[in-house]
Amino acid sequence: MDKVGIPRNIFYYYDKDIVETFLSELKIPYIVSPHTNKKILEDGLKLASDEMCLSFKIYLGHINYLKDKCDYVFVPRMCNLGSDNQMCTNFMSAYDIVNNLFDIKILNYDIDYDSKHFLKKGLFKIANELKCPSGKIRKAYKVALKTYKDKKKREISINEGNLKNNKIKILIVGHPYNVYDDFIGSSIIKYLKQNDVEVIFSDRFDSEITNKLSKKISKELYFKFSKENIGSIIYAKDKIDGVIFLSTFPCAPDSLVTEITERSIDIPNINLIIDDNASFAGLETRLESFLDVLKERKND
Amino acid sequence: MKDCYLGVDIGSISTKGVIIDDENNIIVSDYIWTEGSPTKAATKLVSILKDRLPENCVIKGIGTTGSARKLVGLLLDANIVKNEITAHAVGTLTFYPDVRTILEIGGQDSKIIILENGIITNYAMNTLCAAGTGAFLSSQAKRLGIEINDFGTYALKSKNPTKIAARCTVFAESDLVHKAQVGYLKEDIIAGLCKSVVLNYLNNVAKGKKIKTPIIFQGGVSKNKGVVKYFREVLNEDVIVDENGHLMGAIGIAVLARKNKIGKTYSLNVKNIKFETKARECLGCSNNCELLKVYKNNELIDSFGSKCGKF
């Protein structure tokens, strides 16, 4: 049977529970690329054009890792979840870029609510392409969706629970593909946890609530994930001690949204922008001093 | 005998050292160029301070700060190693308890610290870009063929500063060459550069933060009279430059060394310590971490740079 490769970046942190459960329910073998390492990063840098963001460069490195280890690489296209919930251009162009750069078979679906392309339709499409018996697809879809929803609910309740902790609480505002990536966010989270900080994640809240709350900072926001990120600040603002904005270089939406948000909130915050030369020494100075600030404020 | 505390601030460009007593009086202080070798600079500086130290003083605490704080902290066996932001704030508060804003431009980074009732409430540091820091100014001084120490004096001569695009070091440099070739006066270009440093700082580092008086400007660039002038002009407020401004980080870390003393007495005999670092690339996994091992008198005391924590 054909084997599917799933790159561990960009889309992965949004849809992994759905896609992985769906594939295993249908007994389709798949592999996930390993956590980002230097080799993956360097391959990505070579393949990508200069203007792409670090996260997308890493994504291409993951595809490169998978290209001769499976029959299909899974690369969706995500365009929008309704006209006022747009995705960034990388999410829209990933399929075309990968198709142009690599000589591989791609497993793809299109999420574009404006054109009535929903997740269900997409998953059914890939199951048909992989020649799965049609009787099993509906059930696999149901199980996948339930697994995803349950997991999300658990994550949200842990995040909400952590908000009640007495430790110093820092909200990490960033996209999951940056926050949870081994090259970008992991070292930061690790450092914070070592220093007895409760880390709260901006993507682990009810996105319907955070999406609406973002209007309190700006009504002009365009991108879905920007809205949810900054909505989480409004949601948690009375329970957190500080905010860390985490993004990669260059990210147009983040550079703008962070700027607007920094000017309109009165919680201590720092903005960390990671590029491929980032050394932890510079980050450590910023994190250590930020923690000093938060501790002093808390003791005051 | 008098208890004293040593603070060393090892920056990218210069290394500053100070010894204070229990009442925060500066007993001795000095600063020298780092010249790319933080341990050598620190050893030299500590030896200088030791020679000048009155005989009745004993060192009861050592602190290190600045970008080489960890390495030099190991060399000197410091009882506290802290980042430069905290050190600068503590040092400045020792002399100016009511300070509300600290502007700091150093060799490779710049920061703004906002304080309220003696507590840091917010701060920011330059992110990826080093435009407008000391290193940028000294490279431009070299290009224009003048000493960096004379930079400020030149700038003050100008009556009509040239506009320099300072968004980015690379663009600033080509703009500067262009302006010089077209025939603008050297002092006008220099004044323009100083002004652009101020504007760049306010736009990129301070962005939107409320700058309230008393304002203190420090770091190496605060020695540049031109930059100070334009800070006062643009902010339309008084900007205090302390003659010991460059020492504030060192003083701050010395104060912290006192607060965290462990009852040990230090000799400051660092000249004869054999201190070595060895770098190698680990081939254990595909991360290829650059490891740095630190040896003191041939004994491995620490290593940096390992992602997995194996070393």
mmCIF file of C-alpha atoms in Angstrom, chain B residues 8-149:
data_model
loop_
_atom_site.group_PDB
_atom_site.id
_atom_site.type_symbol
_atom_site.label_atom_id
_atom_site.label_comp_id
_atom_site.label_asym_id
_atom_site.label_seq_id
_atom_site.Cartn_x
_atom_site.Cartn_y
_atom_site.Cartn_z
ATOM 1 C CA VAL B 8 32.625 43.646 35.661
ATOM 2 C CA ASP B 9 30.592 44.499 32.575
ATOM 3 C CA ILE B 10 32.046 42.813 29.490
ATOM 4 C CA GLY B 11 30.478 44.338 26.412
ATOM 5 C CA SER B 12 31.197 43.699 22.753
ATOM 6 C CA ILE B 13 33.322 46.826 22.416
ATOM 7 C CA SER B 14 34.545 47.706 25.903
ATOM 8 C CA THR B 15 35.007 46.024 29.257
ATOM 9 C CA LYS B 16 34.124 48.066 32.317
ATOM 10 C CA GLY B 17 35.066 47.298 35.902
ATOM 11 C CA VAL B 18 34.305 48.956 39.197
ATOM 12 C CA ILE B 19 34.901 48.250 42.874
ATOM 13 C CA ILE B 20 32.417 49.748 45.328
ATOM 14 C CA ASP B 21 32.053 49.675 49.091
ATOM 15 C CA ASP B 22 28.987 49.143 51.269
ATOM 16 C CA GLU B 23 27.878 52.764 50.775
ATOM 17 C CA ASN B 24 28.070 52.532 46.971
ATOM 18 C CA ASN B 25 31.168 54.749 46.843
ATOM 19 C CA ILE B 26 33.299 53.991 43.818
ATOM 20 C CA ILE B 27 36.741 53.002 45.123
ATOM 21 C CA VAL B 28 38.361 52.294 41.758
ATOM 22 C CA SER B 29 37.049 51.982 38.253
ATOM 23 C CA ASP B 30 38.385 51.676 34.740
ATOM 24 C CA TYR B 31 37.457 50.568 31.264
ATOM 25 C CA ILE B 32 39.409 49.072 28.401
ATOM 26 C CA TRP B 33 38.617 47.798 24.900
ATOM 27 C CA THR B 34 37.436 44.218 24.678
ATOM 28 C CA GLU B 35 39.085 43.722 21.256
ATOM 29 C CA GLY B 36 37.336 40.445 20.638
ATOM 30 C CA SER B 37 38.893 38.692 23.609
ATOM 31 C CA PRO B 38 36.642 38.985 26.671
ATOM 32 C CA THR B 39 38.696 36.787 29.016
ATOM 33 C CA LYS B 40 41.955 38.601 28.224
ATOM 34 C CA ALA B 41 40.276 41.969 28.639
ATOM 35 C CA ALA B 42 38.682 40.945 31.935
ATOM 36 C CA THR B 43 41.972 39.541 33.265
ATOM 37 C CA LYS B 44 43.800 42.733 32.322
ATOM 38 C CA LEU B 45 41.113 44.952 33.787
ATOM 39 C CA VAL B 46 40.900 43.083 37.083
ATOM 40 C CA SER B 47 44.695 43.238 37.427
ATOM 41 C CA ILE B 48 44.606 47.005 36.847
ATOM 42 C CA LEU B 49 41.893 47.439 39.473
ATOM 43 C CA LYS B 50 43.736 45.192 41.923
ATOM 44 C CA ASP B 51 46.932 47.252 41.651
ATOM 45 C CA ARG B 52 45.024 50.439 42.408
ATOM 46 C CA LEU B 53 42.937 49.036 45.252
ATOM 47 C CA PRO B 54 43.812 50.513 48.683
ATOM 48 C CA GLU B 55 45.330 47.934 51.011
ATOM 49 C CA ASN B 56 42.558 48.010 53.582
ATOM 50 C CA CYS B 57 39.977 46.722 51.080
ATOM 51 C CA VAL B 58 38.877 43.112 50.792
ATOM 52 C CA ILE B 59 36.699 41.816 47.975
ATOM 53 C CA LYS B 60 33.616 40.096 49.331
ATOM 54 C CA GLY B 61 31.648 39.628 46.152
ATOM 55 C CA ILE B 62 32.100 39.521 42.365
ATOM 56 C CA GLY B 63 29.437 39.991 39.718
ATOM 57 C CA THR B 64 29.616 39.841 35.929
ATOM 58 C CA THR B 65 27.260 41.207 33.293
ATOM 59 C CA GLY B 66 27.350 42.034 29.573
ATOM 60 C CA SER B 67 27.456 39.699 26.607
ATOM 61 C CA ALA B 68 30.463 37.706 27.918
ATOM 62 C CA ARG B 69 29.066 37.471 31.447
ATOM 63 C CA LYS B 70 28.931 33.677 31.603
ATOM 64 C CA LEU B 71 32.463 33.042 30.413
ATOM 65 C CA VAL B 72 34.047 35.735 32.563
ATOM 66 C CA GLY B 73 31.815 34.716 35.451
ATOM 67 C CA LEU B 74 33.513 31.317 35.333
ATOM 68 C CA LEU B 75 36.953 32.903 35.079
ATOM 69 C CA LEU B 76 36.436 35.141 38.097
ATOM 70 C CA ASP B 77 34.352 32.624 40.014
ATOM 71 C CA ALA B 78 31.632 35.267 40.329
ATOM 72 C CA ASN B 79 28.886 34.844 42.902
ATOM 73 C CA ILE B 80 26.355 36.461 40.559
ATOM 74 C CA VAL B 81 25.984 36.508 36.781
ATOM 75 C CA LYS B 82 23.137 38.656 35.456
ATOM 76 C CA ASN B 83 21.942 40.164 32.217
ATOM 77 C CA GLU B 84 22.838 43.743 31.401
ATOM 78 C CA ILE B 85 19.290 45.110 31.511
ATOM 79 C CA THR B 86 18.796 44.286 35.170
ATOM 80 C CA ALA B 87 22.346 45.421 35.967
ATOM 81 C CA HIS B 88 21.877 48.763 34.228
ATOM 82 C CA ALA B 89 18.599 49.407 35.994
ATOM 83 C CA VAL B 90 20.021 48.545 39.432
ATOM 84 C CA GLY B 91 23.131 50.650 38.822
ATOM 85 C CA THR B 92 21.185 53.672 37.633
ATOM 86 C CA LEU B 93 18.674 53.432 40.479
ATOM 87 C CA THR B 94 21.551 53.498 42.973
ATOM 88 C CA PHE B 95 22.378 57.055 41.930
ATOM 89 C CA TYR B 96 19.056 58.246 40.530
ATOM 90 C CA PRO B 97 16.322 56.614 42.612
ATOM 91 C CA ASP B 98 13.559 58.547 40.825
ATOM 92 C CA VAL B 99 14.608 57.800 37.229
ATOM 93 C CA ARG B 100 11.661 56.979 34.916
ATOM 94 C CA THR B 101 13.380 56.275 31.614
ATOM 95 C CA ILE B 102 16.781 54.808 30.793
ATOM 96 C CA LEU B 103 17.955 55.095 27.203
ATOM 97 C CA GLU B 104 20.916 52.885 26.485
ATOM 98 C CA ILE B 105 22.897 52.488 23.291
ATOM 99 C CA GLY B 106 25.837 50.131 23.477
ATOM 100 C CA GLY B 107 28.229 48.529 21.040
ATOM 101 C CA GLN B 108 25.928 45.978 19.501
ATOM 102 C CA ASP B 109 22.549 46.524 21.054
ATOM 103 C CA SER B 110 20.302 49.264 22.267
ATOM 104 C CA LYS B 111 17.573 49.216 24.852
ATOM 105 C CA ILE B 112 15.009 51.325 26.615
ATOM 106 C CA ILE B 113 14.005 50.682 30.227
ATOM 107 C CA ILE B 114 10.868 52.229 31.684
ATOM 108 C CA LEU B 115 10.669 52.439 35.473
ATOM 109 C CA GLU B 116 7.953 53.376 37.908
ATOM 110 C CA ASN B 117 8.758 53.898 41.597
ATOM 111 C CA GLY B 118 12.110 52.201 41.251
ATOM 112 C CA ILE B 119 10.766 49.113 39.529
ATOM 113 C CA ILE B 120 11.195 48.192 35.890
ATOM 114 C CA THR B 121 7.741 48.168 34.365
ATOM 115 C CA ASN B 122 8.651 47.704 30.742
ATOM 116 C CA TYR B 123 11.632 47.549 28.469
ATOM 117 C CA ALA B 124 12.551 46.833 24.913
ATOM 118 C CA MET B 125 15.675 45.818 23.097
ATOM 119 C CA ASN B 126 16.604 46.049 19.439
ATOM 120 C CA THR B 127 15.531 42.898 17.642
ATOM 121 C CA LEU B 128 17.383 41.731 14.574
ATOM 122 C CA CYS B 129 18.806 45.010 13.445
ATOM 123 C CA ALA B 130 21.900 46.685 14.866
ATOM 124 C CA ALA B 131 21.545 49.963 12.944
ATOM 125 C CA GLY B 132 22.431 52.957 15.068
ATOM 126 C CA THR B 133 24.471 51.139 17.691
ATOM 127 C CA GLY B 134 28.075 51.865 18.639
ATOM 128 C CA ALA B 135 29.521 49.370 16.189
ATOM 129 C CA PHE B 136 27.668 51.073 13.332
ATOM 130 C CA LEU B 137 28.886 54.529 14.360
ATOM 131 C CA SER B 138 32.505 53.464 14.705
ATOM 132 C CA SER B 139 32.510 51.799 11.296
ATOM 133 C CA GLN B 140 31.077 54.971 9.769
ATOM 134 C CA ALA B 141 33.708 57.066 11.584
ATOM 135 C CA LYS B 142 36.404 54.903 10.049
ATOM 136 C CA ARG B 143 34.866 55.369 6.630
ATOM 137 C CA LEU B 144 34.888 59.132 7.058
ATOM 138 C CA GLY B 145 38.462 59.025 8.350
ATOM 139 C CA ILE B 146 37.876 60.500 11.800
ATOM 140 C CA GLU B 147 38.362 59.187 15.322
ATOM 141 C CA ILE B 148 35.183 57.970 16.979
ATOM 142 C CA ASN B 149 36.064 60.106 20.024
#
